[in-house]
GROMACS .gro file of C-alpha atoms in nm:
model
  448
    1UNK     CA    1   0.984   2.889  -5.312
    2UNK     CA    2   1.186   2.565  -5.287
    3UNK     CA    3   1.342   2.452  -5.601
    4UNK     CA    4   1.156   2.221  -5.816
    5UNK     CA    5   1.415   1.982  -5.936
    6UNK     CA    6   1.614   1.821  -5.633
    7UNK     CA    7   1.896   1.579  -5.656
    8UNK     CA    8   1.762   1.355  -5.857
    9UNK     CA    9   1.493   1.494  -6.067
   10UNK     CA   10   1.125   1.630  -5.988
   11UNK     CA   11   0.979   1.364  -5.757
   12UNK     CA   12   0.644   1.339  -5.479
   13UNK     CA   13   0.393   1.185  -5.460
   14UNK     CA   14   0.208   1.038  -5.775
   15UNK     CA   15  -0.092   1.219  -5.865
   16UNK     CA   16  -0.082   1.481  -5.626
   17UNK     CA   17   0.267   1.649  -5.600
   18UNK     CA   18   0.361   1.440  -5.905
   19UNK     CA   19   0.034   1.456  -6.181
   20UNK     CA   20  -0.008   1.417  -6.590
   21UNK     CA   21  -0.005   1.824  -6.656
   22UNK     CA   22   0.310   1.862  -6.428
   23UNK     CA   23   0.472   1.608  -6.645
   24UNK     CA   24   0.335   1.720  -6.914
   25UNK     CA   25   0.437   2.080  -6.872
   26UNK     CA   26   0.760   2.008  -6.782
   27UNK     CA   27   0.863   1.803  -7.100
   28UNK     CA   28   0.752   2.110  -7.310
   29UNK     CA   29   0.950   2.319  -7.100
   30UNK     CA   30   1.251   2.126  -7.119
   31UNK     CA   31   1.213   2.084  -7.493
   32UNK     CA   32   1.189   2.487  -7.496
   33UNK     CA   33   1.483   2.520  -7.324
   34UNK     CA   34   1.747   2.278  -7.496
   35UNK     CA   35   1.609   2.416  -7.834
   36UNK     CA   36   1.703   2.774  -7.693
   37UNK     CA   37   2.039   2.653  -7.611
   38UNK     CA   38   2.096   2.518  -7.978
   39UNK     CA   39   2.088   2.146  -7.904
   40UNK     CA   40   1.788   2.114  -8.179
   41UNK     CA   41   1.977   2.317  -8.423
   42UNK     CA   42   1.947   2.168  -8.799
   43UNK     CA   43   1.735   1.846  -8.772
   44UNK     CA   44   1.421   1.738  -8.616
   45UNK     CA   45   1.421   1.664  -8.236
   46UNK     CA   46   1.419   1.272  -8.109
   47UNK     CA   47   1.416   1.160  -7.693
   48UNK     CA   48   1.369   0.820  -7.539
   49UNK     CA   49   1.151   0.799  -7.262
   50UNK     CA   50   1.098   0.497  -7.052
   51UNK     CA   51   1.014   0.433  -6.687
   52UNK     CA   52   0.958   0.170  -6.402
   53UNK     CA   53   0.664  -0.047  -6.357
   54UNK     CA   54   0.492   0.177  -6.071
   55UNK     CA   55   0.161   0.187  -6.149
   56UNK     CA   56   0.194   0.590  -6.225
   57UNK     CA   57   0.396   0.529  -6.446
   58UNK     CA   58   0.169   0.444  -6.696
   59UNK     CA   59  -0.029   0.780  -6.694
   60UNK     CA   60   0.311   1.000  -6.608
   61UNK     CA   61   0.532   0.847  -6.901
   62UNK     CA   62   0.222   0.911  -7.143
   63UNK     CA   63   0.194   1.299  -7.027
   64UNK     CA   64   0.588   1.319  -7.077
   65UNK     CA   65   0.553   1.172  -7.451
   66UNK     CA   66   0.268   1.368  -7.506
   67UNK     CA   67   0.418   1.700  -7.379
   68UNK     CA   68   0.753   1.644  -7.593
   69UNK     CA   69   0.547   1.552  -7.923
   70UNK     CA   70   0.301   1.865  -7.874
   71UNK     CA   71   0.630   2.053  -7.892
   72UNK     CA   72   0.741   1.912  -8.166
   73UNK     CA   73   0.994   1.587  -8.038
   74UNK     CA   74   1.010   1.220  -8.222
   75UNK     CA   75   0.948   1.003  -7.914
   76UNK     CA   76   1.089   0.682  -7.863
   77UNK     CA   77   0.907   0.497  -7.621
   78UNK     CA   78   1.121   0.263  -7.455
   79UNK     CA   79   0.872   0.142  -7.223
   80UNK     CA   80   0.975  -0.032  -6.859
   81UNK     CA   81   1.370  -0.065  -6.822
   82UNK     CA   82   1.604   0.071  -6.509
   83UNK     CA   83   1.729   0.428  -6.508
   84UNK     CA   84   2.078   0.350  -6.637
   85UNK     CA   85   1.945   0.177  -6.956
   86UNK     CA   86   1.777   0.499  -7.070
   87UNK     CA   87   2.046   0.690  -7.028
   88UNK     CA   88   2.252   0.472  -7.216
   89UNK     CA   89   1.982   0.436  -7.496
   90UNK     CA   90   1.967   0.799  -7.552
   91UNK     CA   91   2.343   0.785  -7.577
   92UNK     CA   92   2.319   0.473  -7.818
   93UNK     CA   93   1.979   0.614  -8.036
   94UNK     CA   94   2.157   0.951  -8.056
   95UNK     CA   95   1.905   1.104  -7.921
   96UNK     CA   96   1.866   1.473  -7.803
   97UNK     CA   97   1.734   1.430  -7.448
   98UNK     CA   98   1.591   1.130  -7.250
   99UNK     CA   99   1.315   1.126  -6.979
  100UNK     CA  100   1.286   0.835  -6.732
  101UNK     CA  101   0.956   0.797  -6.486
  102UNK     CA  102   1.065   0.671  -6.165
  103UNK     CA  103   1.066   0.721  -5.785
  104UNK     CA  104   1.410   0.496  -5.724
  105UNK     CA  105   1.366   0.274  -5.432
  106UNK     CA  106   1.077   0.482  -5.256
  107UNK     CA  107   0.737   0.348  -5.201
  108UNK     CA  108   0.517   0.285  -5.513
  109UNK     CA  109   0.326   0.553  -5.446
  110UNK     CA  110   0.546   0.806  -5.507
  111UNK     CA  111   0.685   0.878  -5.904
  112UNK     CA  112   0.934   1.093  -6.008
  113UNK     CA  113   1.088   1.233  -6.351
  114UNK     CA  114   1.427   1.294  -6.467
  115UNK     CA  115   1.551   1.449  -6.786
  116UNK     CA  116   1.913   1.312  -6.986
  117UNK     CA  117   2.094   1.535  -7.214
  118UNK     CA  118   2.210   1.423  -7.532
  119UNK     CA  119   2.465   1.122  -7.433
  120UNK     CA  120   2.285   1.068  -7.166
  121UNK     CA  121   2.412   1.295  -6.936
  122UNK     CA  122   2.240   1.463  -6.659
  123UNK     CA  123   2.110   1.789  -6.749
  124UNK     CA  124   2.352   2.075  -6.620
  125UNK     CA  125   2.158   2.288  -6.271
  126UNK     CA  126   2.085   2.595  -6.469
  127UNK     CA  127   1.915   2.418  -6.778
  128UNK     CA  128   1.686   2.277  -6.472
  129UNK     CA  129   1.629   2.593  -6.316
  130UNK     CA  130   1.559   2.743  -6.668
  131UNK     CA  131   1.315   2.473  -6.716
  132UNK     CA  132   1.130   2.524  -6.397
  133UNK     CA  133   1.080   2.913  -6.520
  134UNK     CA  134   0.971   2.806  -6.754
  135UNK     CA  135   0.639   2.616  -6.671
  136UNK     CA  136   0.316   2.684  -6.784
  137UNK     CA  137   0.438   2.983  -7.030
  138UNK     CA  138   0.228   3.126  -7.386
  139UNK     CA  139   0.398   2.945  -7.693
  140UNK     CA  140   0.364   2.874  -8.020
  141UNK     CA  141   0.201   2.531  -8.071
  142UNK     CA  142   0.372   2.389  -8.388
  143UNK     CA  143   0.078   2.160  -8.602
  144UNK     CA  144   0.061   1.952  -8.917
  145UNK     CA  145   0.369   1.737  -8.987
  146UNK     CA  146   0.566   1.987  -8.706
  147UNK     CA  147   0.406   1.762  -8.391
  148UNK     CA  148   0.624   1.498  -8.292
  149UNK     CA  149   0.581   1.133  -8.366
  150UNK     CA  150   0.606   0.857  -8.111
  151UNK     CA  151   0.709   0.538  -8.181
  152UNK     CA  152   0.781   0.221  -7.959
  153UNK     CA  153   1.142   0.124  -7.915
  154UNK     CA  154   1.079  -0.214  -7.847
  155UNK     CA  155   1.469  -0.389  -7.857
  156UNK     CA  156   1.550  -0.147  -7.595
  157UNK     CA  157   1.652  -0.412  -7.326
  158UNK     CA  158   1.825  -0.602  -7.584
  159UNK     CA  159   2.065  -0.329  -7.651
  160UNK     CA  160   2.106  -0.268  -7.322
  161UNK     CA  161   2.243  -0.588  -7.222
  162UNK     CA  162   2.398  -0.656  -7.524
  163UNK     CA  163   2.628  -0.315  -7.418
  164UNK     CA  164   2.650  -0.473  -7.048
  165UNK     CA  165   2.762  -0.784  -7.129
  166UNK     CA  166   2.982  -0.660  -7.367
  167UNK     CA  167   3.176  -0.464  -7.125
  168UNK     CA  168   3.204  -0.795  -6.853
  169UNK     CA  169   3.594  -0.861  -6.810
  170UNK     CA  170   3.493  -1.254  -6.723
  171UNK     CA  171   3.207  -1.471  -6.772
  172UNK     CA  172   3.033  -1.623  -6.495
  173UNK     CA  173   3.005  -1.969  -6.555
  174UNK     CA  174   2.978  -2.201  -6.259
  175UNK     CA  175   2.841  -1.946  -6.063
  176UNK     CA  176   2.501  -1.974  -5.875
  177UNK     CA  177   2.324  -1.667  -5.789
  178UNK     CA  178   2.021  -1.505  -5.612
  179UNK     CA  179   1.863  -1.186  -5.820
  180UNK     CA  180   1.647  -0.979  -5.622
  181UNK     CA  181   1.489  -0.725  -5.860
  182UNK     CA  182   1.256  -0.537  -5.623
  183UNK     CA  183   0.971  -0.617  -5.885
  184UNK     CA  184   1.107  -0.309  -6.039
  185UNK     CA  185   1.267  -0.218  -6.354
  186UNK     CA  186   1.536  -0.461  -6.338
  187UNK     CA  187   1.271  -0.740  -6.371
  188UNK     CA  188   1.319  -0.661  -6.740
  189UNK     CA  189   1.695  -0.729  -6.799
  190UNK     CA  190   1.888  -0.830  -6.459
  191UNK     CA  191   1.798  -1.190  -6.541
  192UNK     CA  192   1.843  -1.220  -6.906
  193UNK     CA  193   2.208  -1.059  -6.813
  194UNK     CA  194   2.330  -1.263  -6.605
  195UNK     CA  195   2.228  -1.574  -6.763
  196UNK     CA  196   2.310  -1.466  -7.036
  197UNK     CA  197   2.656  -1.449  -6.887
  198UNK     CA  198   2.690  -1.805  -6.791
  199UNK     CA  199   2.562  -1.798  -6.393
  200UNK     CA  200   2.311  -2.028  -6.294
  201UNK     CA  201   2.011  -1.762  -6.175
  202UNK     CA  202   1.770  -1.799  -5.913
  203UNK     CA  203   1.558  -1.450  -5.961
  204UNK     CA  204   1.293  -1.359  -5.645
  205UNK     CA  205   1.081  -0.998  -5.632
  206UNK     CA  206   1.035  -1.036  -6.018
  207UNK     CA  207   0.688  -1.033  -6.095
  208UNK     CA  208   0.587  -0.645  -6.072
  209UNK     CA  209   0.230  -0.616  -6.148
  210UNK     CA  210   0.206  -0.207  -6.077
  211UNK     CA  211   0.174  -0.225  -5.677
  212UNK     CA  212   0.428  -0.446  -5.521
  213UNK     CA  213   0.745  -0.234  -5.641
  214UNK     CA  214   1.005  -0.195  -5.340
  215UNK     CA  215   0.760  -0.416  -5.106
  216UNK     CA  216   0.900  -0.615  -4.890
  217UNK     CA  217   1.190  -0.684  -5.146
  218UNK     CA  218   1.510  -0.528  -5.330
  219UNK     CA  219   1.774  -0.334  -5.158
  220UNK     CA  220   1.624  -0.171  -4.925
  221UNK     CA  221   1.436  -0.528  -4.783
  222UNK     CA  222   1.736  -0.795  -4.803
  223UNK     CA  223   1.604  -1.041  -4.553
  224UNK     CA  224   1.421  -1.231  -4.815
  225UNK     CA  225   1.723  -1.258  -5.017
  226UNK     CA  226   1.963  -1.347  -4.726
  227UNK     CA  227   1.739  -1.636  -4.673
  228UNK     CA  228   1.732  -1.758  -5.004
  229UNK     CA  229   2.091  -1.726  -5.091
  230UNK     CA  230   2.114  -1.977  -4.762
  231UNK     CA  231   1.803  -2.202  -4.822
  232UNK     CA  232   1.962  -2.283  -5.178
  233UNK     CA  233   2.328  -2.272  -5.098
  234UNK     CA  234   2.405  -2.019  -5.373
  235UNK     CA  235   2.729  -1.863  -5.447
  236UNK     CA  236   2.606  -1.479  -5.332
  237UNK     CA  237   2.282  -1.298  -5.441
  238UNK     CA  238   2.274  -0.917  -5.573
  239UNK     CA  239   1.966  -0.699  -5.447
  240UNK     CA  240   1.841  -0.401  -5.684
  241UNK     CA  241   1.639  -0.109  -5.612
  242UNK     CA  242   1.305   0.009  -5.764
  243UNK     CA  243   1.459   0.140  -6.096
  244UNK     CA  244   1.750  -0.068  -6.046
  245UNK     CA  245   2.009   0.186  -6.046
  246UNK     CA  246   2.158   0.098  -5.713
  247UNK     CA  247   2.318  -0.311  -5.615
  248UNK     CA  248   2.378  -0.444  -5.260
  249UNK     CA  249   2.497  -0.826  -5.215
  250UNK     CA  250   2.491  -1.049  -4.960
  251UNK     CA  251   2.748  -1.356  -4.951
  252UNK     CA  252   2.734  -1.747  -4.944
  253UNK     CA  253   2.644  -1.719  -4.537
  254UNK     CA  254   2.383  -1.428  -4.599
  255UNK     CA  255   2.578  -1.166  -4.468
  256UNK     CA  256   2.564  -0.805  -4.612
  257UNK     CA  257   2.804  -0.671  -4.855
  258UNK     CA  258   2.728  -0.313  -4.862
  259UNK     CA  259   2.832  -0.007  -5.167
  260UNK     CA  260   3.169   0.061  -4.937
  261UNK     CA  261   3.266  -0.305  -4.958
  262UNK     CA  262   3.157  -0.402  -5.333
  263UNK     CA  263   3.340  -0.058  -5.466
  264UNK     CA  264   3.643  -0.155  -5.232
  265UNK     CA  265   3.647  -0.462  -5.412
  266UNK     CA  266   3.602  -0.289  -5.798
  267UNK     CA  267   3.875  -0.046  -5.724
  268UNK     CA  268   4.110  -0.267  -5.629
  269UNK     CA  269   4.045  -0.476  -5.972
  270UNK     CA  270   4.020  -0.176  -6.164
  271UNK     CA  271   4.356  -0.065  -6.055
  272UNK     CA  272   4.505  -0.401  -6.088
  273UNK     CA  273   4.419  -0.401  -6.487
  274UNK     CA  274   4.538  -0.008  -6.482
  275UNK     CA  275   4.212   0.167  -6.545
  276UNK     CA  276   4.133   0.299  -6.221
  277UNK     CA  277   4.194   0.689  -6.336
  278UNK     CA  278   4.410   0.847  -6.118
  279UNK     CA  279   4.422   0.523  -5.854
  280UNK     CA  280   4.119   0.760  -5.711
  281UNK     CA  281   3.789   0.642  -5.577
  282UNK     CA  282   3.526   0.908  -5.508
  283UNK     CA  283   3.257   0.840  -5.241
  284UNK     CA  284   3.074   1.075  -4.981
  285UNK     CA  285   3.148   1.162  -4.629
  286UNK     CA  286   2.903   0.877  -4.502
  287UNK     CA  287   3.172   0.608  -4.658
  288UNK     CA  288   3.343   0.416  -4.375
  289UNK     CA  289   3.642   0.438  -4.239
  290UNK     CA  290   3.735   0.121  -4.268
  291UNK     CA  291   3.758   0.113  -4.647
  292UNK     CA  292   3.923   0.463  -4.675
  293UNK     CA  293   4.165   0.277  -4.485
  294UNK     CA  294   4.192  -0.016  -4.655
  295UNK     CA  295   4.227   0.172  -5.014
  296UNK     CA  296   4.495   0.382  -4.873
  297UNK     CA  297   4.712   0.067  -4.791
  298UNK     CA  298   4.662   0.001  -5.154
  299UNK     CA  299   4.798   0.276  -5.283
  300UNK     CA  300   4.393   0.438  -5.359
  301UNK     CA  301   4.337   0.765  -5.291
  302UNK     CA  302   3.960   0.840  -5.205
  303UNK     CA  303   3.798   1.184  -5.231
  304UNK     CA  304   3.479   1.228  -5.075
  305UNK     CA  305   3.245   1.440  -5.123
  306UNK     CA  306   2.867   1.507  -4.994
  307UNK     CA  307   2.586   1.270  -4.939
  308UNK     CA  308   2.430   1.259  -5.343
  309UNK     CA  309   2.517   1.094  -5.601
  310UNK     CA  310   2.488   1.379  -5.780
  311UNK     CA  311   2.808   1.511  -5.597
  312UNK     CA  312   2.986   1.218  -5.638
  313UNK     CA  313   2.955   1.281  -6.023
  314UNK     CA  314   3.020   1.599  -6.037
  315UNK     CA  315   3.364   1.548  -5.889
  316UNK     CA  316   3.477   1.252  -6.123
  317UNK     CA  317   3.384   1.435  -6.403
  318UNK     CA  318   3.609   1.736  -6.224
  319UNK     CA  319   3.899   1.526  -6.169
  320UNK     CA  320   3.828   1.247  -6.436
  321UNK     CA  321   3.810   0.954  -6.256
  322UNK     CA  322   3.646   0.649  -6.344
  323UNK     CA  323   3.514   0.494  -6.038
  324UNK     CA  324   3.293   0.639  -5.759
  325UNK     CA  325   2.961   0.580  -5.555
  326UNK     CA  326   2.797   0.546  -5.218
  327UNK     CA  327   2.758   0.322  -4.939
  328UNK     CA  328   2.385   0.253  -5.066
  329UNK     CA  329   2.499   0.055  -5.318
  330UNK     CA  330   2.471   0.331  -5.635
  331UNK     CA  331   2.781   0.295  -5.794
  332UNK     CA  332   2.907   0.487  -6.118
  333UNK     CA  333   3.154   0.379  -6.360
  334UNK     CA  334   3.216   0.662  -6.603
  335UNK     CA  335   3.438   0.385  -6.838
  336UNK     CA  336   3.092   0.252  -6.950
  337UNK     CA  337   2.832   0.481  -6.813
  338UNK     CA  338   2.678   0.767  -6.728
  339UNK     CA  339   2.507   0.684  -6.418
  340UNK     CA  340   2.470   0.492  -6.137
  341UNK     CA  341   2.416   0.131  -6.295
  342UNK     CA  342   2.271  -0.154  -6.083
  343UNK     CA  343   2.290  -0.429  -6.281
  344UNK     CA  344   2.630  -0.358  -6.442
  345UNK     CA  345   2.749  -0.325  -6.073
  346UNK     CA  346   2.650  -0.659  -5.993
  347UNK     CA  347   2.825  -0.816  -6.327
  348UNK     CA  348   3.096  -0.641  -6.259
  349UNK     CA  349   3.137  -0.801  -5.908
  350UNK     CA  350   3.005  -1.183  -6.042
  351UNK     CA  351   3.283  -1.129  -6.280
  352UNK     CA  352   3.560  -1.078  -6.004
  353UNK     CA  353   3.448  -1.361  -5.776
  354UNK     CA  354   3.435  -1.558  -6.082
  355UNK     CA  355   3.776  -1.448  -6.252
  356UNK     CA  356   4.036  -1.484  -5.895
  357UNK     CA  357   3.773  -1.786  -5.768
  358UNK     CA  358   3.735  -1.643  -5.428
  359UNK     CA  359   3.415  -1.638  -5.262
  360UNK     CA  360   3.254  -1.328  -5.210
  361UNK     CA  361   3.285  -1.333  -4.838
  362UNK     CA  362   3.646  -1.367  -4.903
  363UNK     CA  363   3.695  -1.040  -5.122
  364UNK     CA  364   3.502  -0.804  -4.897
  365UNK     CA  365   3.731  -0.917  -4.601
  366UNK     CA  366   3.963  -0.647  -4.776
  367UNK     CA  367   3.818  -0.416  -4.542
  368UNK     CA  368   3.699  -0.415  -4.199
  369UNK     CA  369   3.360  -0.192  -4.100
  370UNK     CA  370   3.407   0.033  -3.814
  371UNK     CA  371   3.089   0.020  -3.627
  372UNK     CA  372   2.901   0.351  -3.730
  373UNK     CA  373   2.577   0.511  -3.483
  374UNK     CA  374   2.376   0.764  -3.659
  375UNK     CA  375   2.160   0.966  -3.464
  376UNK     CA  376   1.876   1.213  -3.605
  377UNK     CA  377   1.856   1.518  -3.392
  378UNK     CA  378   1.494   1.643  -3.425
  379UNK     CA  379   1.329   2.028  -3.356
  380UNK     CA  380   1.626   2.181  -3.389
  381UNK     CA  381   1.776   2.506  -3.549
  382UNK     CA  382   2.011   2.391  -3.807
  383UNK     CA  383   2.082   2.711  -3.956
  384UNK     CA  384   2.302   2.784  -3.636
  385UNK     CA  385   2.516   2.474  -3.643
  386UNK     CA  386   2.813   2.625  -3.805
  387UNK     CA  387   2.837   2.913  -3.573
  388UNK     CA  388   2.753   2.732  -3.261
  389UNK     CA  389   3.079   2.711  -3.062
  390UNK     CA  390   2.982   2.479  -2.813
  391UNK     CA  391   2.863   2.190  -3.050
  392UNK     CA  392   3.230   2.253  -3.209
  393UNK     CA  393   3.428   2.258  -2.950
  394UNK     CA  394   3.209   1.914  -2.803
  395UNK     CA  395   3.315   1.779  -3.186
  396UNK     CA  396   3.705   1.884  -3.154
  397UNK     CA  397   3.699   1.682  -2.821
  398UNK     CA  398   3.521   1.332  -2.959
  399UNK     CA  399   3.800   1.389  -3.238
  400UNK     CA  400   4.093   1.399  -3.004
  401UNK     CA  401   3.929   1.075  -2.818
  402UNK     CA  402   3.878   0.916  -3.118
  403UNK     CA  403   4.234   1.007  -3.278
  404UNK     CA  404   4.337   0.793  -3.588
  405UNK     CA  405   4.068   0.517  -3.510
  406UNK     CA  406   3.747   0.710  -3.555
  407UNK     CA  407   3.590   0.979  -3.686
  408UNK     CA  408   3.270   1.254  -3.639
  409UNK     CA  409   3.024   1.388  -3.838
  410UNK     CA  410   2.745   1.645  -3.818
  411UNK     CA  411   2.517   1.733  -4.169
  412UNK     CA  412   2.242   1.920  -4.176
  413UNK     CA  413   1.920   1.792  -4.357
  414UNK     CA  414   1.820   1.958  -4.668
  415UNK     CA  415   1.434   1.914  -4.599
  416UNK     CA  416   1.419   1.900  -4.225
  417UNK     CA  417   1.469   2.067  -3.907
  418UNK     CA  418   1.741   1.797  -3.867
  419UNK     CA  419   2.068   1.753  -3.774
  420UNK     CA  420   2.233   1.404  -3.815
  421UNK     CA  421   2.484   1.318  -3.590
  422UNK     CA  422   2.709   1.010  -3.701
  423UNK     CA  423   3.033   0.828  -3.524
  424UNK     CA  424   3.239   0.529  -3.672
  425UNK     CA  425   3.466   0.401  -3.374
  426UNK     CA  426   3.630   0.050  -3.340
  427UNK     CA  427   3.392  -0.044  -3.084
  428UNK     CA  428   3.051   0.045  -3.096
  429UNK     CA  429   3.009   0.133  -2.755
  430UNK     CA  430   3.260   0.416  -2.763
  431UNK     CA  431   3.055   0.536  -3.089
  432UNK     CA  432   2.702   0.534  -2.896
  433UNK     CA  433   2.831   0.651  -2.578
  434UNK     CA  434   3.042   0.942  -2.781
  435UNK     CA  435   2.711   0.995  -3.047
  436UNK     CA  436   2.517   1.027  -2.712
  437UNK     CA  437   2.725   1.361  -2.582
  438UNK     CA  438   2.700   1.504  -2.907
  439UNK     CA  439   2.342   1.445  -2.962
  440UNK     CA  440   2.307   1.620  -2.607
  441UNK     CA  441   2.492   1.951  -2.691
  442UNK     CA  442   2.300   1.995  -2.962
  443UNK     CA  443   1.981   1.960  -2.857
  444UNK     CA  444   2.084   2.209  -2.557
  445UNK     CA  445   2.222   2.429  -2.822
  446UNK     CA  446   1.984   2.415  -3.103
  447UNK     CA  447   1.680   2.306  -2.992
  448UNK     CA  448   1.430   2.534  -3.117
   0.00000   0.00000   0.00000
């Protein structure tokens, strides 16, 4: 059977792969399991739970609470707020374990949930897999006073952005900005932030009513945003996803300023003030080129790893670094966090533009984008990729075309009879025409 718990939690489709007794079990499992482990030992259990404003939500973050308390876990209910302000929340409460209910930026009709350890770190692979084995076992029901207690924790966005703002190297007065909160979680505090932080705030995809999460709007949908920024003549506007753990800009002339560009940008104020650990970024394979490149003249080392954010945290907390992320925008700063944060992303880059007084177009100009073509290959046998010696000797020959000024990359797809063939050249033609041959091979190769 496929494991349970992927890279970012349990997560399907609400109500069928994703229902109240699955959530339900799995919160008593998991409080089974970090009790086992000694994390309960000598006082009473608390978590936070909280989740986005999907309609599923509602009935999934009531199993989860109701699961912990029948096993015996205070619950703090934290209600709607993004991903990274639960985690931090069951740092700050001193809680034992957090839940959030949340699908990220996929459709609202999908739900997800993910478990923090105490500090709000993600739980470790084996306490997962020890909580999937745990499903649906015999135990001892505890009643009386022993059932858990849940309470609302209703300053929990307060705290939150009281700890964001006060982490913000520069306030952000005289700028004018676009907010485009997906009508998702960061509906709750994105705004409050950065007004609170002295920018003038124009806020779009902020009334979430249960449906319209991810629709048409947040990072995944930046037209409506581009046009805005323009139509109003605003500094830059910042696009979240559904549970606003993830931040894409656009600048002054609506143009996109992707996760490569915007953690360009952070590393190369972070090792400016001297608190870039190690003068090391970490991002995956699917980073460009171009800001490898750019980094490198800077005297910034980048270590990649593989597509998941989950990888790219596994490694700074390997090497201890401080800064890492993807190209999708979910960026991690370990100095005040323990995940991907959204809306501290987009302070922290407000607060750059606003502390050297260069326009946003200006600062991602530190790098240049090699055109990238990504190509899925479909119906084919991935499992004989690595073996196949004519796809790598086709590979070894689009490297030596490409030399210093591109590169190639097959990955295999961790659901799918897929393999996904990408090429970052100068010129985009070269990539598609090179993307093309490979594509070809492998499909004469592979297909199945």
């Amino acid at each position: 059977m496929a494991r349970l718990f992927g890279t970012d939690g349990v997560r399907g489709l609400a109500n069928q792969d994703i229902t109240a007794e699955l959530a339900l079990d799995l919160s008593v499992a998991a409080a089974h399991v970090l009790a086992e482990v000694g994390e309960f030992n000598g006082h009473r259990p608390v978590a936070v739970v909280g989740r986005d404003p999907r309609a599923s939500g509602e009935f999934l973050s009531a199993a989860t609470m109701a699961g912990l308390a029948s096993a015996g876990v205070d619950v703090r209910d934290a209600g709607v707020l993004p991903t990274p302000a639960i985690a931090y929340l069951v740092a700050e409460q001193r809680a034992d374990l957090g839940a959030m209910l949340s699908a990220s930026h996929n459709p609202m009709a999908d739900n997800g949930i993910k478990f923090f350890a105490r500090g709000g770190q993600k739980l470790a692979d084996e306490l997962e897999d020890a909580i999937e084995q745990r499903l649906g076992e015999q135990w001892q029901r505890p009643t009386g006073a022993g059932v858990g207690r849940i309470t609302p924790l209703a300053d929990g966005a307060d705290r939150y952005v009281t700890h964001l703002l006060s982490v913000l190297p520069h306030r952000l007065d005289g700028l004018r900005i676009v907010l485009d909160a997906a009508h998702g979680a960061a509906s709750v505090v994105a705004p409050q932030a950065f007004a609170e932080a002295g920018a003038e705030v124009t806020v779009i995809g902020n009334e979430p009513d249960g449906i319209n999460i991810n629709d048409g709007f947040g990072s995944t949908h930046l037209d409506r945003l581009q046009a805005e920024v323009v139509k109003i003549g605003a500094d830059f506007g910042l696009a979240f996803d559904g549970d606003a753990d993830r931040c894409l800009a656009v600048d002054g002339t609506g143009t996109i300023v992707d996760g490569d560009q915007i953690m360009a940008i952070l590393a190369l104020r972070m090792k400016e003030q001297g608190v870039l650990r190690g003068d090391t970024l970490v991002a995956t394979v699917m980073s460009n080129l171009g800001m490898i490149q750019a980094l490198d003249s800077a005297g910034i080392k980048v270590v990649q790893t593989s597509v998941g954010d989950r990888y790219v945290l596994e490694s700074m907390k390997n090497g201890g670094y401080s800064l890492g992320g993807e190209q999708s925008g979910h960026v991690v700063m370990l100095d005040h966090g323990t995940t991907g944060d959204g809306t501290l992303t987009g302070l922290m880059l407000a607060s750059r533009v606003a502390e050297t007084r260069r326009t946003l177009t200006e600062l991602a100009a530190v790098m240049r984008h090699f055109p990238q073509v990504l190509i899925n290959v479909k119906d084919v046998d991935k499992s004989r990729l690595d073996a196949c010696m004519a796809v790598a000797d086709a590979v070894r020959s689009a490297e030596a075309e490409l030399g210093q000024t591109g590169r190639v990359l097959l990955r295999k797809s961790g659901t799918e009879p897929v393999i996904r063939v990408m090429v970052e050249a100068e010129d985009v033609d070269q990539a598609q025409l090179i993307a093309g041959r490979l594509v070809d091979v492998v499909k004469a190769e592979l297909a199945l």
